[in-house]
Coordinates of C-alpha atoms in Angstrom, one line a residue:
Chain A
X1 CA 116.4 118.1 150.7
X2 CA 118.6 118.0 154.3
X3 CA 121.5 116.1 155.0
X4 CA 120.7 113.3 157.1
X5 CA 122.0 113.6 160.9
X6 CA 122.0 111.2 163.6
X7 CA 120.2 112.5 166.3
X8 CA 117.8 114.7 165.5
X9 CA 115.1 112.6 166.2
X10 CA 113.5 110.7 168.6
X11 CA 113.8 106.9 168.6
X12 CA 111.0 104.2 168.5
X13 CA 110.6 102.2 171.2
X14 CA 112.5 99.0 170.6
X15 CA 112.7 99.7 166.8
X16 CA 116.0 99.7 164.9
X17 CA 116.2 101.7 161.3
X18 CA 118.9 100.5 159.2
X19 CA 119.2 102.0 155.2
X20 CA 120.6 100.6 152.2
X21 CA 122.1 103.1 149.8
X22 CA 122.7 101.1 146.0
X23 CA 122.3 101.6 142.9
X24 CA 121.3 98.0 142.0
X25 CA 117.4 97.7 144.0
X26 CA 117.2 93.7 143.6
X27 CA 120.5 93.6 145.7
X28 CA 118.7 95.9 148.1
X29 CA 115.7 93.9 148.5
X30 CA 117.4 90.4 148.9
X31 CA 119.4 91.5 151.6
X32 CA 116.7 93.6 153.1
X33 CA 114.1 90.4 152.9
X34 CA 117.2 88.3 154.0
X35 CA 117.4 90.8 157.4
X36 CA 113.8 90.7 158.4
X37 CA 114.1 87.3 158.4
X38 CA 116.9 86.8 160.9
X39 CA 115.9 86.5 164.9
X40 CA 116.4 89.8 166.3
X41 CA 114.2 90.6 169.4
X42 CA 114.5 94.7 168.4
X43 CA 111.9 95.3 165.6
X44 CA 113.2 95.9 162.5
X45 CA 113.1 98.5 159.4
X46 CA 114.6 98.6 156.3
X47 CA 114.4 101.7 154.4
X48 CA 116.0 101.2 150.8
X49 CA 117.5 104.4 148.8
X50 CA 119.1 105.0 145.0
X51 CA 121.6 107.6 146.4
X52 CA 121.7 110.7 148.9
X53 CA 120.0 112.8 149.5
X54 CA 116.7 111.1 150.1
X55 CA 113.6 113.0 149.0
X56 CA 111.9 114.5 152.3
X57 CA 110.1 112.8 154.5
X58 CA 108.2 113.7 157.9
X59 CA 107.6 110.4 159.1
X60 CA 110.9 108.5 158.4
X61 CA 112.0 107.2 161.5
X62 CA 115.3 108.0 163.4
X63 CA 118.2 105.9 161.0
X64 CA 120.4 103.8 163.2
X65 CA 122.9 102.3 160.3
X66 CA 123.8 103.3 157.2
X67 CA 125.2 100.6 154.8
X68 CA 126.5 101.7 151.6
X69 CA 126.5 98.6 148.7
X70 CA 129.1 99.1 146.1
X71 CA 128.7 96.3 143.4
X72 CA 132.4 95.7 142.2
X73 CA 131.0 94.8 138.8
X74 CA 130.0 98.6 138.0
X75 CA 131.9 101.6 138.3
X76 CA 128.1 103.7 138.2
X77 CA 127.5 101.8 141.2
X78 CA 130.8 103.3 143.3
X79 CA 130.3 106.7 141.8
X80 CA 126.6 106.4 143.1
X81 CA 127.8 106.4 146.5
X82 CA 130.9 108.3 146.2
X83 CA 128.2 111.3 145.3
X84 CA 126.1 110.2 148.3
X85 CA 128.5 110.8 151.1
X86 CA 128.5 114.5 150.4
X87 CA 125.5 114.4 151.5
X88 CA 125.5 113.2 155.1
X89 CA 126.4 115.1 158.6
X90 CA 129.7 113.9 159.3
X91 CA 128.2 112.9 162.6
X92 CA 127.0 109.7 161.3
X93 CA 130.8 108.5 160.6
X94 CA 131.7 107.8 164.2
X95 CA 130.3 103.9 164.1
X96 CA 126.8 104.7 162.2
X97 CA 127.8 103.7 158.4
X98 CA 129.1 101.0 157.1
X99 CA 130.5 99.9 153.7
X100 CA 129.3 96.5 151.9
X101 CA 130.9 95.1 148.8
X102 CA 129.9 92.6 146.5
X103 CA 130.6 90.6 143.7
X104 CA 134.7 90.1 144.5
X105 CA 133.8 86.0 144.0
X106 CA 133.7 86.6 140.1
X107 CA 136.9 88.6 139.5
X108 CA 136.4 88.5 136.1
X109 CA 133.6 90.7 136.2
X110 CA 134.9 93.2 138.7
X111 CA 135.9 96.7 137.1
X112 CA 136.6 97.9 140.3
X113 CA 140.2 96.9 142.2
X114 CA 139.6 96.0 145.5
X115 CA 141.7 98.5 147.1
X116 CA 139.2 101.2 145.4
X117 CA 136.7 100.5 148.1
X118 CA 139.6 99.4 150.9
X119 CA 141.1 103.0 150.3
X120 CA 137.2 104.4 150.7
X121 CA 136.2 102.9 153.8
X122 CA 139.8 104.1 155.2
X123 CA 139.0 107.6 154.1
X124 CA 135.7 107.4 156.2
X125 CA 136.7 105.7 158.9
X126 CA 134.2 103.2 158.7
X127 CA 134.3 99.4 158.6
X128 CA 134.4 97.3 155.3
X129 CA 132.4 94.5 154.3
X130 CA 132.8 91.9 151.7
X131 CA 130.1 89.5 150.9
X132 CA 129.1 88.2 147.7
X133 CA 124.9 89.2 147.9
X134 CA 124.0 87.1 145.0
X135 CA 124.7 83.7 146.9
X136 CA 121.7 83.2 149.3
X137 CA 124.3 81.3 152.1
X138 CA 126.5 84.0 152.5
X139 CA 124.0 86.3 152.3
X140 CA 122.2 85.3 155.0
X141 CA 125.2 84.9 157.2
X142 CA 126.3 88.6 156.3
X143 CA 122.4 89.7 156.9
X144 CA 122.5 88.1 160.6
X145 CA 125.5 89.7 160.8
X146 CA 124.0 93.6 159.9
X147 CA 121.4 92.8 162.4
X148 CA 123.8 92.3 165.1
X149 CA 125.5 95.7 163.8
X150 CA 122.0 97.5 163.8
X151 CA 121.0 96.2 167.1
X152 CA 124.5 97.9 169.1
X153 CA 124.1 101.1 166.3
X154 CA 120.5 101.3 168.3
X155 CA 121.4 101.1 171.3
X156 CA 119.6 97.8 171.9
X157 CA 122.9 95.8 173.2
X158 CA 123.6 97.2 177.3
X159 CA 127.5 98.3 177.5
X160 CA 127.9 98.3 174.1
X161 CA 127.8 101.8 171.7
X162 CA 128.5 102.3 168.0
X163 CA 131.8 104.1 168.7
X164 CA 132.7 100.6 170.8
X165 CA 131.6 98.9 168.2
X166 CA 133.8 101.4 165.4
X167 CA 137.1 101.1 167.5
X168 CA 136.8 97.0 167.7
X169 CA 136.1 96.5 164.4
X170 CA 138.8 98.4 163.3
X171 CA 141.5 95.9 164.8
X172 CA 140.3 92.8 163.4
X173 CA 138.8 94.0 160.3
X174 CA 140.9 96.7 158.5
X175 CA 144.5 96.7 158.0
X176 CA 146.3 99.8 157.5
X177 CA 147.0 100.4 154.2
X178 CA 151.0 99.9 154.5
X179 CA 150.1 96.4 155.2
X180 CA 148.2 95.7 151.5
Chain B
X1 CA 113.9 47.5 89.9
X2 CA 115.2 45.9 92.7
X3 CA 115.1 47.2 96.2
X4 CA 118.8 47.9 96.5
X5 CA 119.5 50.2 93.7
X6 CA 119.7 53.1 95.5
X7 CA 123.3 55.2 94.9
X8 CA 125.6 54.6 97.7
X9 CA 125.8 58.4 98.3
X10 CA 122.5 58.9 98.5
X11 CA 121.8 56.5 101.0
X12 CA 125.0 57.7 103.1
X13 CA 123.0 60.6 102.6
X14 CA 119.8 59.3 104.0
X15 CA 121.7 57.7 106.6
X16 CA 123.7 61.0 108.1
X17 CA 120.2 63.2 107.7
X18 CA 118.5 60.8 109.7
X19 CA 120.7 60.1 112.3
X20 CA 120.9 64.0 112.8
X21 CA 117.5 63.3 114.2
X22 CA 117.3 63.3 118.0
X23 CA 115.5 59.9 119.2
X24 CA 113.2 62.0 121.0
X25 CA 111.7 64.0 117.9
X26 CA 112.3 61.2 115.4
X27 CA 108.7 59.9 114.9
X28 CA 107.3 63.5 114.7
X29 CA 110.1 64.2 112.2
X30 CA 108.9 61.2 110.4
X31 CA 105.5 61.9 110.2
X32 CA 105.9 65.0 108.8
X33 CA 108.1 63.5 106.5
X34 CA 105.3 61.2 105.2
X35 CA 107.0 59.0 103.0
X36 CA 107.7 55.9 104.8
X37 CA 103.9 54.5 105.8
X38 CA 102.3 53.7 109.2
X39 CA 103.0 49.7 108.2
X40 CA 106.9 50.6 107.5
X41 CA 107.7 52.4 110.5
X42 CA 105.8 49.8 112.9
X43 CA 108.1 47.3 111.4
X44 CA 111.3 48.9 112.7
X45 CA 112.4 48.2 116.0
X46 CA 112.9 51.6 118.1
X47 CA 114.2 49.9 121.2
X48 CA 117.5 49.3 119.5
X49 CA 120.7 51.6 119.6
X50 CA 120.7 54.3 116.8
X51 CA 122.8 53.2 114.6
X52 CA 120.6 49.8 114.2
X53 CA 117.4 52.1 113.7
X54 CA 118.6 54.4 111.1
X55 CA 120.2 51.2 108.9
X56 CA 116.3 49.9 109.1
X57 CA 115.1 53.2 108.6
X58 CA 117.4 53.2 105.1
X59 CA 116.9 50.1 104.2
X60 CA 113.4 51.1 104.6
X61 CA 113.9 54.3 102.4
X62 CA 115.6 52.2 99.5
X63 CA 112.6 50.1 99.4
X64 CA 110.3 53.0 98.8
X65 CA 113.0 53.9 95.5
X66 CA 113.6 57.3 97.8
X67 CA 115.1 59.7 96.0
X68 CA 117.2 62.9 96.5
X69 CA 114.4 65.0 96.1
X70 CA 112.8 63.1 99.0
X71 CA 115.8 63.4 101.0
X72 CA 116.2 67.0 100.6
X73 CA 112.4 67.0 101.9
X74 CA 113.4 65.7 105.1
X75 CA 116.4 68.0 105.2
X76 CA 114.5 70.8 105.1
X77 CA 111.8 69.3 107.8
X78 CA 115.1 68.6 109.8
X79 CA 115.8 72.0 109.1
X80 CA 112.5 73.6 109.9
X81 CA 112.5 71.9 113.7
X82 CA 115.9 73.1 113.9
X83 CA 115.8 76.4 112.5
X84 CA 117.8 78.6 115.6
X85 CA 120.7 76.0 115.0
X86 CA 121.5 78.1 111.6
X87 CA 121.9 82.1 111.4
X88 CA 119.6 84.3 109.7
X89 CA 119.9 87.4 107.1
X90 CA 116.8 89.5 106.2
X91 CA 116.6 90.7 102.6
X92 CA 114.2 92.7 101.3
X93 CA 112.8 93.0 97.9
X94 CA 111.2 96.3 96.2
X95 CA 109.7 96.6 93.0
X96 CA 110.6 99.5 90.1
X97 CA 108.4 102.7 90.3
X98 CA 105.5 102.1 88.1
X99 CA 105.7 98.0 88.1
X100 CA 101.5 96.9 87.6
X101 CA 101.3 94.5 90.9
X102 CA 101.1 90.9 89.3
X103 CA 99.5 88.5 91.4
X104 CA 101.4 85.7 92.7
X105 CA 101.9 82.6 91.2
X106 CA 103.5 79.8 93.7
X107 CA 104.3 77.4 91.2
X108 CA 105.6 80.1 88.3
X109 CA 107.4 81.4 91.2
X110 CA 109.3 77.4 92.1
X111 CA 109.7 76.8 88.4
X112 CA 111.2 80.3 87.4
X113 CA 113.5 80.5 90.3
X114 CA 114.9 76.8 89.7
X115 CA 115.5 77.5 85.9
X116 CA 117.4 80.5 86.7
X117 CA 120.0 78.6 89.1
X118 CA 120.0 75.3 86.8
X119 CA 120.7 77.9 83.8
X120 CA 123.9 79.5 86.0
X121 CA 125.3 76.5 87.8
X122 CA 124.7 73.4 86.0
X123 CA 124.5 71.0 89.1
X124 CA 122.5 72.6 91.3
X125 CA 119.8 70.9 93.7
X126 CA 116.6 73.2 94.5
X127 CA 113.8 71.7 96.6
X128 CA 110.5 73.7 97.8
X129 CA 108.7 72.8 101.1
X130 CA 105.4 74.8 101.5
X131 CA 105.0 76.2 104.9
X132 CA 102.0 78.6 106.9
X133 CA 101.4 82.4 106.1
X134 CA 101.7 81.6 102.1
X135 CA 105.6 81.0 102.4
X136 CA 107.7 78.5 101.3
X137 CA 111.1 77.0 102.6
X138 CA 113.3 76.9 99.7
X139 CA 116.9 74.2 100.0
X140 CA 119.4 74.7 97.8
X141 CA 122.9 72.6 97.5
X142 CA 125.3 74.4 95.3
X143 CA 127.4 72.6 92.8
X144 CA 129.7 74.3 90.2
X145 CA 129.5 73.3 86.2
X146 CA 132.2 71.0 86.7
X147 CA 131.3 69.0 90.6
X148 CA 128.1 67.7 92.0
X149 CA 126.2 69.7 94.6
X150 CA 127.3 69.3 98.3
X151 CA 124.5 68.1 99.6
X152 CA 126.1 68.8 103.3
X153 CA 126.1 72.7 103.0
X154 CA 123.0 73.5 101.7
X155 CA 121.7 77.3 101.7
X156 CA 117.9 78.0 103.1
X157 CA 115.8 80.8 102.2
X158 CA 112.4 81.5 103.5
X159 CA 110.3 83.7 101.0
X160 CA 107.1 85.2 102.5
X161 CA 105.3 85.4 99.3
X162 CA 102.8 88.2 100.0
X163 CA 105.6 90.5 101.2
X164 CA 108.8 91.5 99.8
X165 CA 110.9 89.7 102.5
X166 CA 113.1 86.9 102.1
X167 CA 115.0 84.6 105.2
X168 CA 118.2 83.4 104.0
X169 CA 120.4 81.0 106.3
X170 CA 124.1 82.2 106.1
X171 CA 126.0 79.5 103.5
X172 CA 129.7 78.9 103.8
X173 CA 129.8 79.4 100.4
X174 CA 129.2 83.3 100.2
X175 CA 130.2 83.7 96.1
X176 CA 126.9 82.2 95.2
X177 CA 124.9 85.0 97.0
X178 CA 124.7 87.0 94.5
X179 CA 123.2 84.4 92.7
X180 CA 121.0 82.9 94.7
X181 CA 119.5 87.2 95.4
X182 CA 119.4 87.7 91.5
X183 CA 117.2 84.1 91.2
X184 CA 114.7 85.3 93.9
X185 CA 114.2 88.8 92.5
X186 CA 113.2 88.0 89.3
X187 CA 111.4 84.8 89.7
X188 CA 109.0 87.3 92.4
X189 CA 109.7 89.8 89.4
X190 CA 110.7 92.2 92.4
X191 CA 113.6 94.9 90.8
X192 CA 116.2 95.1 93.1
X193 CA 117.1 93.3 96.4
X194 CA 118.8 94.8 99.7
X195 CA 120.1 93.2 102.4
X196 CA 118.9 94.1 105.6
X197 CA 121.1 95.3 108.7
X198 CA 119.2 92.5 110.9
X199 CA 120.5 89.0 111.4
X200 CA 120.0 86.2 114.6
X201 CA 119.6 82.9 114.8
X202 CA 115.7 83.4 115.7
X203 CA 114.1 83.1 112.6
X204 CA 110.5 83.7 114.4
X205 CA 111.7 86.8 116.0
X206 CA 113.1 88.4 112.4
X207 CA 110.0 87.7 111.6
X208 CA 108.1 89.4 114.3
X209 CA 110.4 92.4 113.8
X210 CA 109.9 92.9 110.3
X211 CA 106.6 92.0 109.8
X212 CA 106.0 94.2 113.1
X213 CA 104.4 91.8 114.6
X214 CA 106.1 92.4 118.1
X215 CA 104.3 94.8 119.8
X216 CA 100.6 92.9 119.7
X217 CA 99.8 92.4 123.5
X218 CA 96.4 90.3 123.9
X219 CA 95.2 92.3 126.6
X220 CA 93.6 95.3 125.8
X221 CA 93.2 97.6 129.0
X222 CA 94.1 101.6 130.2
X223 CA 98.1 101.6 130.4
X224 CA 97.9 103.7 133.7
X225 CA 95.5 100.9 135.4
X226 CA 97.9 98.1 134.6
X227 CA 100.8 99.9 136.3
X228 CA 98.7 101.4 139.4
X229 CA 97.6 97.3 139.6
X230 CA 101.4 95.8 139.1
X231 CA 102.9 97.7 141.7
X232 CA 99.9 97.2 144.1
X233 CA 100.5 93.4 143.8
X234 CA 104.3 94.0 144.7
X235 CA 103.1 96.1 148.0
X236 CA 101.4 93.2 149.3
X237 CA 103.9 90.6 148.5
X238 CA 106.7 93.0 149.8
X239 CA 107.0 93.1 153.6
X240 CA 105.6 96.5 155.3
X241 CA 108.9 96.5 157.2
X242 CA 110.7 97.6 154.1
X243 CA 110.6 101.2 152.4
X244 CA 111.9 102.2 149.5
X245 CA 112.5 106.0 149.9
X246 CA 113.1 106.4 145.7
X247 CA 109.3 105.2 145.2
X248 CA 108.7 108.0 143.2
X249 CA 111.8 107.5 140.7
X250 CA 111.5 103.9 141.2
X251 CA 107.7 104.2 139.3
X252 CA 109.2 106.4 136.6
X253 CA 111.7 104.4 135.9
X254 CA 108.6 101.7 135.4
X255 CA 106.7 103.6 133.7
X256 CA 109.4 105.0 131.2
X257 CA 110.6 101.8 130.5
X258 CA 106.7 100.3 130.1
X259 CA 106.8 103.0 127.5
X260 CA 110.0 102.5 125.6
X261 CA 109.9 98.3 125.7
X262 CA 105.6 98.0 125.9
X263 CA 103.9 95.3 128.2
X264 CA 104.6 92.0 125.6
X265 CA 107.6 89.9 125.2
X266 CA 110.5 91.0 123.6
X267 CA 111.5 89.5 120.3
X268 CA 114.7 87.1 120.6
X269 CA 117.9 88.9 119.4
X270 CA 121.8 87.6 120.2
X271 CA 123.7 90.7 119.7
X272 CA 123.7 94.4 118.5
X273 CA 126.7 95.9 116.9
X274 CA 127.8 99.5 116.5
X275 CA 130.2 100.6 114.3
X276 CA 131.4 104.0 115.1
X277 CA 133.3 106.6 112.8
X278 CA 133.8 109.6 114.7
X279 CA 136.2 111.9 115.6
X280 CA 137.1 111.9 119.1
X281 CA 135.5 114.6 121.6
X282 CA 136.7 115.5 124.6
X283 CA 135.9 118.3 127.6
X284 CA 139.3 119.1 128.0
X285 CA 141.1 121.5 125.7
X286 CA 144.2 119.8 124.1
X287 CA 145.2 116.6 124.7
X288 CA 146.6 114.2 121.7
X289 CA 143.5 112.5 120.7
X290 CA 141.5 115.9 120.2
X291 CA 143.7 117.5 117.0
X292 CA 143.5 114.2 115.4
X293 CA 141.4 114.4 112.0
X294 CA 140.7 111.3 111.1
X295 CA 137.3 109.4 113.0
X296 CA 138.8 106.4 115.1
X297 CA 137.2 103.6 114.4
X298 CA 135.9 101.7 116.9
X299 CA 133.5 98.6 117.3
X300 CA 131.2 98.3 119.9
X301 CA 129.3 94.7 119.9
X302 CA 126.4 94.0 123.2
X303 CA 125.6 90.3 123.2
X304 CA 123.2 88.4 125.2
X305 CA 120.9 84.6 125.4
X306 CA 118.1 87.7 124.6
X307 CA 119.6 91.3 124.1
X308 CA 115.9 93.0 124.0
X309 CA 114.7 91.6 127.3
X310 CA 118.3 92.2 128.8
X311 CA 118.2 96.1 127.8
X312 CA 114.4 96.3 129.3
X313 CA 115.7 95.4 132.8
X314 CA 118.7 97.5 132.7
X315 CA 117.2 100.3 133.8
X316 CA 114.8 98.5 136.8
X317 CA 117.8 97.0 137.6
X318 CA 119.0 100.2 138.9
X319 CA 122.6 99.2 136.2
X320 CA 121.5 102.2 133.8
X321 CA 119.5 105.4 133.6
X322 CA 116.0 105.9 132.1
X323 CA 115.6 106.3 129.3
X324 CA 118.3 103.9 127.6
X325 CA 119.9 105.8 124.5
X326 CA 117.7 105.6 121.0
X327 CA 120.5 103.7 119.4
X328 CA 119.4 100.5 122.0
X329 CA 115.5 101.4 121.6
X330 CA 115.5 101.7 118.3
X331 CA 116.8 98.1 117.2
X332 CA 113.3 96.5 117.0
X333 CA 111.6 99.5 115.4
X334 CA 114.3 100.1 113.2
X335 CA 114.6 96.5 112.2
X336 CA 118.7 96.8 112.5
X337 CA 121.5 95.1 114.7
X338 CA 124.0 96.6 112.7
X339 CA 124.6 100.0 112.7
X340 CA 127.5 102.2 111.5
X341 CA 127.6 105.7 113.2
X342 CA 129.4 108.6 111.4
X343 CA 129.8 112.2 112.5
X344 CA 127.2 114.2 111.0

């Protein structure tokens, strides 16, 4: 068991590695199968986990993204991942990791407040997602989206990096939170 | 006797039974029913609204002299193609120590367990309707000494006569339960009746719990070969370009749950309730709710279209951890929904 770390391997040629972290696998898969089939001219992996640490593995390839799904509908599914940060190189944080959540659509359901995950994201610097993964339309919009992510995590897009990428999303997309 | 002699509530009778009937099921209903002839029902005009049919239908049924034993008939047929739209109890029967094992009489049975509600209640309507696996559908409209039964709340009871386990449809009018248990035991010459902690509307899947009938799958193969062979068929369906790095967990969690749950379909519950009596336990020392004495009570309630099949894919699912707790896994084995859960 060893903490993930961003560069300590070599990476494919023309291949982009993005991982899933969730406790709920059909989420995982959808969005996974929803990926592969956007155009992307890089070639694509999808490498789906429970939680970190993963089990060890020679041949896993160098990961590019890290996209942590919280399901706002269960609390075991926040906790999951809250547990799973310990376990990466802090490395990773500067534009390789990203949060998703899903499920806001059906408030009823939600037992987790929004600004749970808002106030996460913040802690880790990294960019928040919303997308509700059960509805195929928006999935595939946020999908096409990841790809676009992976492809400039990979280093696939010329004048582009991840820490580019980190500091312009953070504009846009998160408000500080004296603004909520 | 003329054709229109027929009791007006009767026929009103006749008339709201039948046009309970969905249009689509109405000539199977009918067949089954067997009392109006081929001749009769080719006579009535089924092209018209429903209103118009059923009159015919009536008018059809006060030709024939129906009576209210004929129109209970249908009720229960009604009834029997309609049997999740009323909620089931399980009772079971047991005999004393040392009783010789009679054998079973069907008819002794119908004629003992009418005379004993006739004798209690004076106006008291019992049919019988004969049904598969030596059973019998039994429909009962309670009266009092003083008013005529209500024939609109009747009670059911399904009575598998080689067992000692009886299917009773929950009446509005719970005071004559007591009754209506007492009439069953000694017309079966059982000794004592119990009511089970197991009730849906699914009378088929009661059934396949208590007769443990649930767990039959018609394939009959090495447990370890099916799995290695389901998860095969996933890797070829599933895209190459996607890993799953938990494969190992991800098969025990299979496997566990293959286990627990078995290959076949679940049988059809709505809810499982758990009533707790327990003092509260906490990890932390102190605190107000830890000095209390007294269990707090609490009700816990998990309802679903189909609770068993719903708790099998909780742990796939990736919502819970493998193995669920016994007190979910045990409902079909156990043959409860209702449990009450006090500190040992």
């Amino acid at each position: 068991m060893s903490a993930l770390r961003p560069l300590d391997k070599l990476p494919g040629l023309n291949t982009a590695t993005i991982l899933l972290v969730g406790t709920e696998d059909a989420l995982l898969q959808q969005l996974a199968d929803s990926m592969l089939k956007a155009d992307c001219t890089s070639e694509l992996k999808v490498h789906l986990a429970r939680s970190l640490p993963l089990p060890c593995s020679v041949n896993r390839p160098r990961i590019d993204l890290i996209v942590f799904v919280v399901n706002l509908h269960s609390k075991l599914s926040l906790q999951s991942v809250e547990e799973s940060l310990c376990h990466l190189d802090a490395a990773f944080f500067l534009g390789k990791v990203a949060f998703l959540a899903t499920g806001a659509g059906r408030d009823s359901h939600c037992s987790i407040h929004r600004n749970t995950v808002v106030k996460l994201a913040h802690t880790y610097r990294s960019p928040l997602l919303f997308c509700d993964l059960e509805i195929e339309d928006f999935r595939a919009a946020m999908a096409q989206r990841l790809v676009r992510l992976l492809q400039i995590c990979a280093g696939h897009v010329p004048g582009v990096s991840a820490l580019n990428l980190l500091s312009l999303m953070r504009g846009s997309e998160n408000p500080s939170l004296e603004d909520l | 006797m003329s054709a229109k002699e027929m009791d007006e509530t009767l026929a009103e009778f006749f008339r709201r039974t039948i046009l309970k009937i969905p249009m689509t099921e109405m000539m199977t209903i009918l067949k089954t029913w067997n009392f109006l002839s081929e001749n009769q029902l080719q006579t009535v005009n089924f092209r018209q609204r429903k209103e118009s049919i059923v009159q015919d239908l009536v008018l059809l049924c006060e030709e024939n002299h129906a009576s209210l034993n004929d129109a209970a008939h249908l009720d229960i047929i009604y009834t029997q193609f309609h049997r999740h739209q009323k909620i089931w109890d399980v009772f079971q029967m047991s005999k004393a120590p040392g009783d010789d094992i009679d054998l079973f009489d069907m008819e002794q049975f119908k004629s003992s367990f009418k005379k004993i509600l006739q004798r209690a209640l004076k106006n008291v309507t019992v049919s019988f309707r004969d049904a598969e696996e030596n059973s019998v559908w039994i429909r009962i409209a309670w009266g009092t000494q003083y008013k005529k039964p209500n024939q609109y709340k009747p009670a059911y009871v399904v009575y598998y006569s080689q067992t000692p386990y009886a299917f009773t449809s929950s009446s509005r009018l719970k005071s004559n339960l007591p009754l209506l248990g007492q009439a069953l035991t000694v017309a079966s010459k059982h000794h004592q009746i119990v009511k089970m902690d197991l009730r849906s509307r699914y009378l088929d899947s009661l059934k396949a719990i208590v007769f443990k009938q649930y767990n039959q799958s018609f394939e009959t193969h090495n447990c370890t070969t099916s799995l290695q062979e389901g998860s095969l068929g996933l890797d070829i369906n599933m895209d190459s370009r996607i890993i799953h790095e938990n494969k190992v967990e991800k098969e025990r969690v299979q496997r566990v749950t293959q286990e627990i749950f078995g290959d076949y379909p679940q049988p059809r519950l709505e809810f499982a309730q758990y009533k707790l009596e327990t003092k509260f336990k906490s990890d932390l020392n102190g605190g107000i709710l830890a000095e209390r004495e007294e269990p707090l009570r609490c009700l816990v309630k998990f309802s679903s279209p189909h609770l068993l099949e719903a708790l099998k894919s909780l742990a796939p699912a990736g919502i819970a951890d493998a193995p669920l707790s016994p007190l979910l896994t045990c409902i079909p084995n156990k043959g409860k929904n209702y449990f009450k859960i006090r500190d040992k």
